[in-house]
Amino acid sequence: MVKKTGRPGYLQIADELRERIRGGLLAPGEPLPSTAQLAEQFDASLSVVKMAVGILRNEGLVVGQQGKGVFVQEDGQPEQDSDLRTEVTALRSAVQDLTRRLEQVEAALPAADPKTRN
Amino acid sequence: MVKKTGRPGYLQIADELRERIRGGLLAPGEPLPSTAQLAEQFDASLSVVKMAVGILRNEGLVVGQQGKGVFVQEDGQPEQDSDLRTEVTALRSAVQDLTRRLEQVEAALPAADPKTRN
DNA sequence: CAAGCCAACTAGGTCAACTATGTTGGCTAT
DNA sequence: ATAGCCAACATAGTTGACCTAGTTGGCTTG
């Protein structure tokens, strides 16, 4: 980690990973190194690495899959101004749709056993 | 706080604060309650509150001033890109959450209700 | 009275430990 | 050989502690 620039470590790491992705060093679909590996690479604690990854996750640059890893998002960077409005509209309707479906299914559940896993 | 929705506390708190700001309950220039107060209000740990505030800070909705407090961004220009970006972030987060919950419930619902697709 | 110190607040960053949950692969017992 | 268990690893979330640093207001002291 890094320079004593006063810039917080978790931001520096997020910057670096963002750079690696944009630069193609980490291709879409590829997994990032594990949290522990990153912590060692950057000589930082697990917490700051998790914070850094959380930022990228929040940005949609990366998707975490529990138990497997964190993967570079396939879908590129739409996120341009004109696309933003479009995406807002699409997301808003998606939320409404999902909410409706969820409520239906949840209502159709009497008191099902939550242990019902495969 | 901690509604049993499985949605992480730090996201629930971020959502709630975002809502308060958008709803005008917290006006631009006004300070949020202190970290400690929020922690008590939401019955969460300081860490979780700090994570939530960090998200809003990252979204530009709010600015922290060390030693004083965290203030709702004045900016002015309503309905600008930052506003859209904020909503995109919030919506994307909500979509991910709802999708996960839906898939869980639907998967746990083998043929309990054949009428509702599946 | 005024200068300066100090205690109590604030945000922000970092760390370590624990829980939970999902995935995978290897071992074992049938 | 196959089914099931289990250990090791992964992300994710939470908590609590400790530290830095800025701000404020009250108290002490000169």
mmCIF file of C-alpha atoms (C1' of nucleotides) in Angstrom:
data_model
loop_
_atom_site.group_PDB
_atom_site.id
_atom_site.type_symbol
_atom_site.label_atom_id
_atom_site.label_comp_id
_atom_site.label_asym_id
_atom_site.label_seq_id
_atom_site.Cartn_x
_atom_site.Cartn_y
_atom_site.Cartn_z
ATOM 1 C CA MET A 1 0.000 0.000 0.000
ATOM 2 C CA VAL A 2 1.419 2.556 -0.366
ATOM 3 C CA LYS A 3 2.465 5.922 -0.645
ATOM 4 C CA LYS A 4 2.128 8.286 2.159
ATOM 5 C CA THR A 5 0.110 10.662 0.080
ATOM 6 C CA GLY A 6 -2.472 10.872 2.767
ATOM 7 C CA ARG A 7 -4.919 9.284 0.412
ATOM 8 C CA PRO A 8 -6.571 6.502 2.373
ATOM 9 C CA GLY A 9 -5.335 3.029 1.652
ATOM 10 C CA TYR A 10 -8.702 1.664 0.700
ATOM 11 C CA LEU A 11 -9.034 4.333 -1.971
ATOM 12 C CA GLN A 12 -5.547 3.726 -3.271
ATOM 13 C CA ILE A 13 -6.269 0.031 -3.598
ATOM 14 C CA ALA A 14 -9.603 0.707 -5.265
ATOM 15 C CA ASP A 15 -7.840 3.037 -7.690
ATOM 16 C CA GLU A 16 -5.217 0.471 -8.475
ATOM 17 C CA LEU A 17 -7.715 -2.311 -9.100
ATOM 18 C CA ARG A 18 -9.846 0.008 -11.206
ATOM 19 C CA GLU A 19 -6.756 0.775 -13.231
ATOM 20 C CA ARG A 20 -5.958 -2.882 -13.697
ATOM 21 C CA ILE A 21 -9.448 -3.523 -14.973
ATOM 22 C CA ARG A 22 -9.530 -0.567 -17.302
ATOM 23 C CA GLY A 23 -6.097 -1.455 -18.542
ATOM 24 C CA GLY A 24 -7.182 -4.982 -19.340
ATOM 25 C CA LEU A 25 -4.833 -6.523 -16.829
ATOM 26 C CA LEU A 26 -7.938 -7.995 -15.311
ATOM 27 C CA ALA A 27 -10.239 -9.063 -18.098
ATOM 28 C CA PRO A 28 -14.032 -9.242 -17.845
ATOM 29 C CA GLY A 29 -15.129 -12.509 -16.344
ATOM 30 C CA GLU A 30 -11.815 -13.012 -14.673
ATOM 31 C CA PRO A 31 -11.621 -13.240 -10.911
ATOM 32 C CA LEU A 32 -9.687 -10.804 -8.802
ATOM 33 C CA PRO A 33 -7.117 -12.265 -6.459
ATOM 34 C CA SER A 34 -8.706 -13.360 -3.226
ATOM 35 C CA THR A 35 -9.124 -10.905 -0.403
ATOM 36 C CA ALA A 36 -6.263 -12.503 1.458
ATOM 37 C CA GLN A 37 -3.970 -12.373 -1.552
ATOM 38 C CA LEU A 38 -4.776 -8.749 -2.204
ATOM 39 C CA ALA A 39 -4.151 -7.950 1.417
ATOM 40 C CA GLU A 40 -0.700 -9.432 1.088
ATOM 41 C CA GLN A 41 0.006 -7.830 -2.281
ATOM 42 C CA PHE A 42 -0.849 -4.395 -0.999
ATOM 43 C CA ASP A 43 0.474 -5.025 2.458
ATOM 44 C CA ALA A 44 -2.805 -3.966 3.947
ATOM 45 C CA SER A 45 -5.275 -5.483 6.354
ATOM 46 C CA LEU A 46 -8.181 -7.575 5.203
ATOM 47 C CA SER A 47 -10.538 -4.808 6.225
ATOM 48 C CA VAL A 48 -9.153 -2.185 3.894
ATOM 49 C CA VAL A 49 -9.099 -4.641 1.020
ATOM 50 C CA LYS A 50 -12.704 -5.505 1.672
ATOM 51 C CA MET A 51 -13.550 -1.822 1.725
ATOM 52 C CA ALA A 52 -11.767 -1.309 -1.587
ATOM 53 C CA VAL A 53 -13.542 -4.231 -3.208
ATOM 54 C CA GLY A 54 -16.804 -2.982 -1.742
ATOM 55 C CA ILE A 55 -16.328 0.297 -3.561
ATOM 56 C CA LEU A 56 -15.788 -1.388 -6.902
ATOM 57 C CA ARG A 57 -18.742 -3.621 -6.179
ATOM 58 C CA ASN A 58 -20.839 -0.561 -5.480
ATOM 59 C CA GLU A 59 -19.686 0.967 -8.726
ATOM 60 C CA GLY A 60 -20.796 -2.111 -10.593
ATOM 61 C CA LEU A 61 -17.300 -2.657 -11.931
ATOM 62 C CA VAL A 62 -17.106 -5.981 -10.230
ATOM 63 C CA VAL A 63 -19.436 -8.638 -8.898
ATOM 64 C CA GLY A 64 -18.766 -10.733 -5.859
ATOM 65 C CA GLN A 65 -19.922 -14.301 -5.696
ATOM 66 C CA GLN A 66 -19.966 -15.722 -2.239
ATOM 67 C CA GLY A 67 -17.815 -18.754 -1.854
ATOM 68 C CA LYS A 68 -16.148 -18.326 -5.230
ATOM 69 C CA GLY A 69 -14.583 -14.960 -5.752
ATOM 70 C CA VAL A 70 -14.948 -11.476 -7.095
ATOM 71 C CA PHE A 71 -15.226 -11.205 -10.851
ATOM 72 C CA VAL A 72 -14.760 -8.374 -13.287
ATOM 73 C CA GLN A 73 -18.126 -7.401 -14.673
ATOM 74 C CA GLU A 74 -18.636 -8.619 -18.216
ATOM 75 C CA ASP A 75 -20.948 -5.850 -19.267
ATOM 76 C CA GLY A 76 -18.764 -2.879 -20.005
ATOM 77 C CA GLN A 77 -19.246 0.682 -18.896
ATOM 78 C CA PRO A 78 -22.542 2.034 -20.137
ATOM 79 C CA GLU A 79 -22.774 4.833 -17.604
ATOM 80 C CA GLN A 80 -22.675 7.788 -19.931
ATOM 81 C CA ASP A 81 -24.862 10.768 -19.243
ATOM 82 C CA SER A 82 -27.452 10.015 -21.878
ATOM 83 C CA ASP A 83 -27.508 6.376 -20.847
ATOM 84 C CA LEU A 84 -28.056 7.305 -17.250
ATOM 85 C CA ARG A 85 -31.605 8.477 -17.753
ATOM 86 C CA THR A 86 -32.372 5.372 -19.734
ATOM 87 C CA GLU A 87 -30.931 3.167 -17.074
ATOM 88 C CA VAL A 88 -32.837 4.953 -14.350
ATOM 89 C CA THR A 89 -36.060 4.276 -16.173
ATOM 90 C CA ALA A 90 -35.201 0.661 -16.815
ATOM 91 C CA LEU A 91 -34.080 0.089 -13.255
ATOM 92 C CA ARG A 92 -37.105 1.751 -11.781
ATOM 93 C CA SER A 93 -39.485 -0.474 -13.725
ATOM 94 C CA ALA A 94 -37.352 -3.489 -12.912
ATOM 95 C CA VAL A 95 -37.638 -2.669 -9.224
ATOM 96 C CA GLN A 96 -41.383 -2.392 -9.460
ATOM 97 C CA ASP A 97 -41.623 -5.677 -11.297
ATOM 98 C CA LEU A 98 -39.342 -7.487 -8.897
ATOM 99 C CA THR A 99 -41.170 -6.086 -5.909
ATOM 100 C CA ARG A 100 -44.496 -7.264 -7.245
ATOM 101 C CA ARG A 101 -43.171 -10.758 -7.945
ATOM 102 C CA LEU A 102 -41.517 -10.948 -4.579
ATOM 103 C CA GLU A 103 -44.623 -9.970 -2.717
ATOM 104 C CA GLN A 104 -46.657 -12.521 -4.628
ATOM 105 C CA VAL A 105 -44.291 -15.337 -3.909
ATOM 106 C CA GLU A 106 -43.798 -14.333 -0.303
ATOM 107 C CA ALA A 107 -47.542 -14.128 0.168
ATOM 108 C CA ALA A 108 -47.923 -17.575 -1.381
ATOM 109 C CA LEU A 109 -45.611 -18.899 1.270
ATOM 110 C CA PRO A 110 -47.641 -20.120 4.235
ATOM 111 C CA ALA A 111 -44.894 -20.789 6.700
ATOM 112 C CA ALA A 112 -42.552 -22.815 4.617
ATOM 113 C CA ASP A 113 -39.537 -24.414 6.193
ATOM 114 C CA PRO A 114 -36.600 -22.149 5.431
ATOM 115 C CA LYS A 115 -34.294 -25.119 5.712
ATOM 116 C CA THR A 116 -35.494 -26.297 2.333
ATOM 117 C CA ARG A 117 -32.228 -26.157 0.555
ATOM 118 C CA ASN A 118 -30.776 -28.419 -2.087
ATOM 119 C CA MET B 1 -33.266 -1.452 12.696
ATOM 120 C CA VAL B 2 -32.290 -4.610 10.967
ATOM 121 C CA LYS B 3 -35.487 -5.521 9.258
ATOM 122 C CA LYS B 4 -35.273 -9.205 8.634
ATOM 123 C CA THR B 5 -35.100 -8.721 4.909
ATOM 124 C CA GLY B 6 -31.561 -9.942 4.787
ATOM 125 C CA ARG B 7 -30.559 -6.638 3.292
ATOM 126 C CA PRO B 8 -27.362 -5.618 5.069
ATOM 127 C CA GLY B 9 -27.748 -3.050 7.785
ATOM 128 C CA TYR B 10 -25.314 -0.585 6.286
ATOM 129 C CA LEU B 11 -27.373 -0.536 3.091
ATOM 130 C CA GLN B 12 -30.619 -0.172 4.985
ATOM 131 C CA ILE B 13 -29.222 2.805 6.865
ATOM 132 C CA ALA B 14 -27.832 4.334 3.688
ATOM 133 C CA ASP B 15 -31.219 3.905 2.044
ATOM 134 C CA GLU B 16 -32.995 5.495 4.950
ATOM 135 C CA LEU B 17 -30.691 8.495 5.075
ATOM 136 C CA ARG B 18 -30.908 8.889 1.318
ATOM 137 C CA GLU B 19 -34.656 8.906 1.661
ATOM 138 C CA ARG B 20 -34.555 11.521 4.406
ATOM 139 C CA ILE B 21 -32.445 13.758 2.228
ATOM 140 C CA ARG B 22 -34.508 13.299 -0.882
ATOM 141 C CA GLY B 23 -37.641 13.850 1.128
ATOM 142 C CA GLY B 24 -36.320 17.106 2.518
ATOM 143 C CA LEU B 25 -36.272 15.826 6.061
ATOM 144 C CA LEU B 26 -32.599 16.657 5.969
ATOM 145 C CA ALA B 27 -32.179 19.904 4.112
ATOM 146 C CA PRO B 28 -29.044 20.887 2.168
ATOM 147 C CA GLY B 29 -26.475 22.410 4.466
ATOM 148 C CA GLU B 30 -27.937 20.713 7.471
ATOM 149 C CA PRO B 31 -25.832 18.271 9.417
ATOM 150 C CA LEU B 32 -26.739 14.662 9.840
ATOM 151 C CA PRO B 33 -26.940 13.365 13.366
ATOM 152 C CA SER B 34 -23.534 12.388 14.638
ATOM 153 C CA THR B 35 -22.206 8.924 14.029
ATOM 154 C CA ALA B 36 -22.893 7.970 17.608
ATOM 155 C CA GLN B 37 -26.437 9.283 17.498
ATOM 156 C CA LEU B 38 -27.180 7.452 14.275
ATOM 157 C CA ALA B 39 -25.764 4.288 15.748
ATOM 158 C CA GLU B 40 -28.180 4.582 18.614
ATOM 159 C CA GLN B 41 -31.123 5.582 16.431
ATOM 160 C CA PHE B 42 -30.670 2.580 14.188
ATOM 161 C CA ASP B 43 -29.486 0.317 16.936
ATOM 162 C CA ALA B 44 -26.379 -0.527 14.972
ATOM 163 C CA SER B 45 -22.681 -0.434 15.655
ATOM 164 C CA LEU B 46 -20.539 2.578 14.882
ATOM 165 C CA SER B 47 -18.827 0.676 12.112
ATOM 166 C CA VAL B 48 -22.033 -0.003 10.262
ATOM 167 C CA VAL B 49 -23.094 3.626 10.497
ATOM 168 C CA LYS B 50 -19.699 4.757 9.264
ATOM 169 C CA MET B 51 -20.029 2.413 6.309
ATOM 170 C CA ALA B 52 -23.456 3.822 5.499
ATOM 171 C CA VAL B 53 -22.257 7.403 5.707
ATOM 172 C CA GLY B 54 -19.252 6.441 3.623
ATOM 173 C CA ILE B 55 -21.566 5.298 0.863
ATOM 174 C CA LEU B 56 -23.462 8.563 0.817
ATOM 175 C CA ARG B 57 -20.176 10.421 0.916
ATOM 176 C CA ASN B 58 -19.009 8.396 -2.041
ATOM 177 C CA GLU B 59 -22.205 9.263 -3.869
ATOM 178 C CA GLY B 60 -21.604 12.931 -3.262
ATOM 179 C CA LEU B 61 -24.907 13.270 -1.477
ATOM 180 C CA VAL B 62 -23.152 14.346 1.646
ATOM 181 C CA VAL B 63 -19.871 15.902 2.687
ATOM 182 C CA GLY B 64 -18.016 15.118 5.863
ATOM 183 C CA GLN B 65 -16.095 17.756 7.697
ATOM 184 C CA GLN B 66 -13.696 16.402 10.216
ATOM 185 C CA GLY B 67 -14.358 17.663 13.681
ATOM 186 C CA LYS B 68 -17.699 19.167 12.806
ATOM 187 C CA GLY B 69 -20.080 16.771 11.198
ATOM 188 C CA VAL B 70 -21.511 15.398 8.002
ATOM 189 C CA PHE B 71 -23.570 17.820 5.987
ATOM 190 C CA VAL B 72 -26.086 17.428 3.214
ATOM 191 C CA GLN B 73 -24.529 18.674 0.026
ATOM 192 C CA GLU B 74 -25.647 22.184 -0.875
ATOM 193 C CA ASP B 75 -24.620 22.212 -4.518
ATOM 194 C CA GLY B 76 -27.853 23.609 -5.908
ATOM 195 C CA GLN B 77 -28.381 22.388 -9.458
ATOM 196 C CA PRO B 78 -31.201 19.956 -8.887
ATOM 197 C CA GLU B 79 -31.703 17.037 -11.244
ATOM 198 C CA GLN B 80 -28.129 16.978 -12.394
ATOM 199 C CA ASP B 81 -25.915 14.104 -13.307
ATOM 200 C CA SER B 82 -24.858 13.510 -9.746
ATOM 201 C CA ASP B 83 -28.473 13.176 -8.813
ATOM 202 C CA LEU B 84 -29.052 10.633 -11.538
ATOM 203 C CA ARG B 85 -25.927 8.758 -10.699
ATOM 204 C CA THR B 86 -27.042 8.596 -7.105
ATOM 205 C CA GLU B 87 -30.361 7.155 -8.048
ATOM 206 C CA VAL B 88 -28.771 4.704 -10.445
ATOM 207 C CA THR B 89 -26.571 3.474 -7.658
ATOM 208 C CA ALA B 90 -29.448 3.153 -5.247
ATOM 209 C CA LEU B 91 -31.655 1.433 -7.764
ATOM 210 C CA ARG B 92 -28.988 -0.957 -8.894
ATOM 211 C CA SER B 93 -28.392 -1.903 -5.298
ATOM 212 C CA ALA B 94 -32.088 -2.433 -4.755
ATOM 213 C CA VAL B 95 -32.379 -4.531 -7.898
ATOM 214 C CA GLN B 96 -29.522 -6.762 -6.849
ATOM 215 C CA ASP B 97 -31.063 -7.211 -3.431
ATOM 216 C CA LEU B 98 -34.528 -7.976 -4.731
ATOM 217 C CA THR B 99 -33.216 -10.327 -7.395
ATOM 218 C CA ARG B 100 -31.311 -12.304 -4.840
ATOM 219 C CA ARG B 101 -34.282 -12.566 -2.537
ATOM 220 C CA LEU B 102 -36.603 -13.503 -5.360
ATOM 221 C CA GLU B 103 -34.351 -16.234 -6.643
ATOM 222 C CA GLN B 104 -33.971 -17.653 -3.179
ATOM 223 C CA VAL B 105 -37.669 -17.797 -2.557
ATOM 224 C CA GLU B 106 -38.524 -19.054 -6.007
ATOM 225 C CA ALA B 107 -35.945 -21.780 -5.738
ATOM 226 C CA ALA B 108 -37.342 -22.835 -2.395
ATOM 227 C CA LEU B 109 -40.752 -22.986 -3.963
ATOM 228 C CA PRO B 110 -40.612 -26.143 -6.112
ATOM 229 C CA ALA B 111 -44.232 -26.718 -7.040
ATOM 230 C CA ALA B 112 -45.988 -25.168 -4.146
ATOM 231 C CA ASP B 113 -47.994 -23.053 -6.510
ATOM 232 C CA PRO B 114 -48.000 -24.342 -10.101
ATOM 233 C CA LYS B 115 -50.319 -21.561 -11.162
ATOM 234 C CA THR B 116 -47.696 -18.891 -10.791
ATOM 235 C CA ARG B 117 -45.347 -19.925 -13.538
ATOM 236 C CA ASN B 118 -42.228 -21.825 -12.759
ATOM 237 C "C1'" DC C 1 -9.954 40.584 30.853
ATOM 238 C "C1'" DA C 2 -7.323 37.797 27.695
ATOM 239 C "C1'" DA C 3 -4.304 33.926 26.261
ATOM 240 C "C1'" DG C 4 -3.803 29.531 26.294
ATOM 241 C "C1'" DC C 5 -4.685 25.010 27.683
ATOM 242 C "C1'" DC C 6 -7.644 21.160 27.985
ATOM 243 C "C1'" DA C 7 -11.534 18.062 27.868
ATOM 244 C "C1'" DA C 8 -15.170 16.521 25.101
ATOM 245 C "C1'" DC C 9 -17.042 16.262 21.101
ATOM 246 C "C1'" DT C 10 -16.706 15.348 15.881
ATOM 247 C "C1'" DA C 11 -15.280 12.531 11.403
ATOM 248 C "C1'" DG C 12 -12.189 9.402 9.387
ATOM 249 C "C1'" DG C 13 -8.978 5.398 8.949
ATOM 250 C "C1'" DT C 14 -7.222 0.955 10.263
ATOM 251 C "C1'" DC C 15 -7.085 -3.401 12.421
ATOM 252 C "C1'" DA C 16 -8.435 -7.931 14.387
ATOM 253 C "C1'" DA C 17 -11.784 -11.123 15.361
ATOM 254 C "C1'" DC C 18 -15.948 -13.312 14.863
ATOM 255 C "C1'" DT C 19 -20.236 -15.053 12.383
ATOM 256 C "C1'" DA C 20 -22.783 -16.598 8.262
ATOM 257 C "C1'" DT C 21 -22.921 -18.715 4.053
ATOM 258 C "C1'" DG C 22 -21.453 -20.640 -0.323
ATOM 259 C "C1'" DT C 23 -18.104 -23.610 -2.979
ATOM 260 C "C1'" DT C 24 -14.997 -27.246 -3.819
ATOM 261 C "C1'" DG C 25 -12.400 -31.157 -3.448
ATOM 262 C "C1'" DG C 26 -10.821 -34.912 -0.933
ATOM 263 C "C1'" DC C 27 -11.704 -38.670 2.279
ATOM 264 C "C1'" DT C 28 -14.473 -42.236 4.062
ATOM 265 C "C1'" DA C 29 -17.800 -45.535 4.768
ATOM 266 C "C1'" DT C 30 -21.196 -48.234 2.661
ATOM 267 C "C1'" DA D 1 -17.792 -46.860 -7.346
ATOM 268 C "C1'" DT D 2 -20.861 -43.820 -5.320
ATOM 269 C "C1'" DA D 3 -23.000 -41.106 -1.618
ATOM 270 C "C1'" DG D 4 -22.271 -38.431 2.041
ATOM 271 C "C1'" DC D 5 -19.454 -35.988 5.157
ATOM 272 C "C1'" DC D 6 -16.063 -32.754 6.145
ATOM 273 C "C1'" DA D 7 -12.240 -29.548 6.013
ATOM 274 C "C1'" DA D 8 -10.438 -25.608 3.672
ATOM 275 C "C1'" DC D 9 -11.200 -21.835 1.238
ATOM 276 C "C1'" DA D 10 -14.000 -17.954 -0.528
ATOM 277 C "C1'" DT D 11 -17.060 -13.562 0.031
ATOM 278 C "C1'" DA D 12 -19.929 -10.917 3.034
ATOM 279 C "C1'" DG D 13 -21.468 -8.672 7.256
ATOM 280 C "C1'" DT D 14 -20.874 -7.085 11.970
ATOM 281 C "C1'" DT D 15 -18.685 -5.635 16.073
ATOM 282 C "C1'" DG D 16 -15.454 -3.306 19.008
ATOM 283 C "C1'" DA D 17 -11.193 -1.269 19.710
ATOM 284 C "C1'" DC D 18 -7.611 1.957 18.806
ATOM 285 C "C1'" DC D 19 -5.626 5.908 16.561
ATOM 286 C "C1'" DT D 20 -5.432 10.495 14.053
ATOM 287 C "C1'" DA D 21 -7.072 14.953 13.511
ATOM 288 C "C1'" DG D 22 -10.232 19.044 13.481
ATOM 289 C "C1'" DT D 23 -13.534 21.867 16.339
ATOM 290 C "C1'" DT D 24 -15.593 23.987 20.270
ATOM 291 C "C1'" DG D 25 -16.393 25.691 24.642
ATOM 292 C "C1'" DG D 26 -15.153 26.069 29.293
ATOM 293 C "C1'" DC D 27 -11.599 26.695 32.782
ATOM 294 C "C1'" DT D 28 -7.309 28.213 34.483
ATOM 295 C "C1'" DT D 29 -3.740 31.215 34.784
ATOM 296 C "C1'" DG D 30 -1.055 35.184 34.082
#
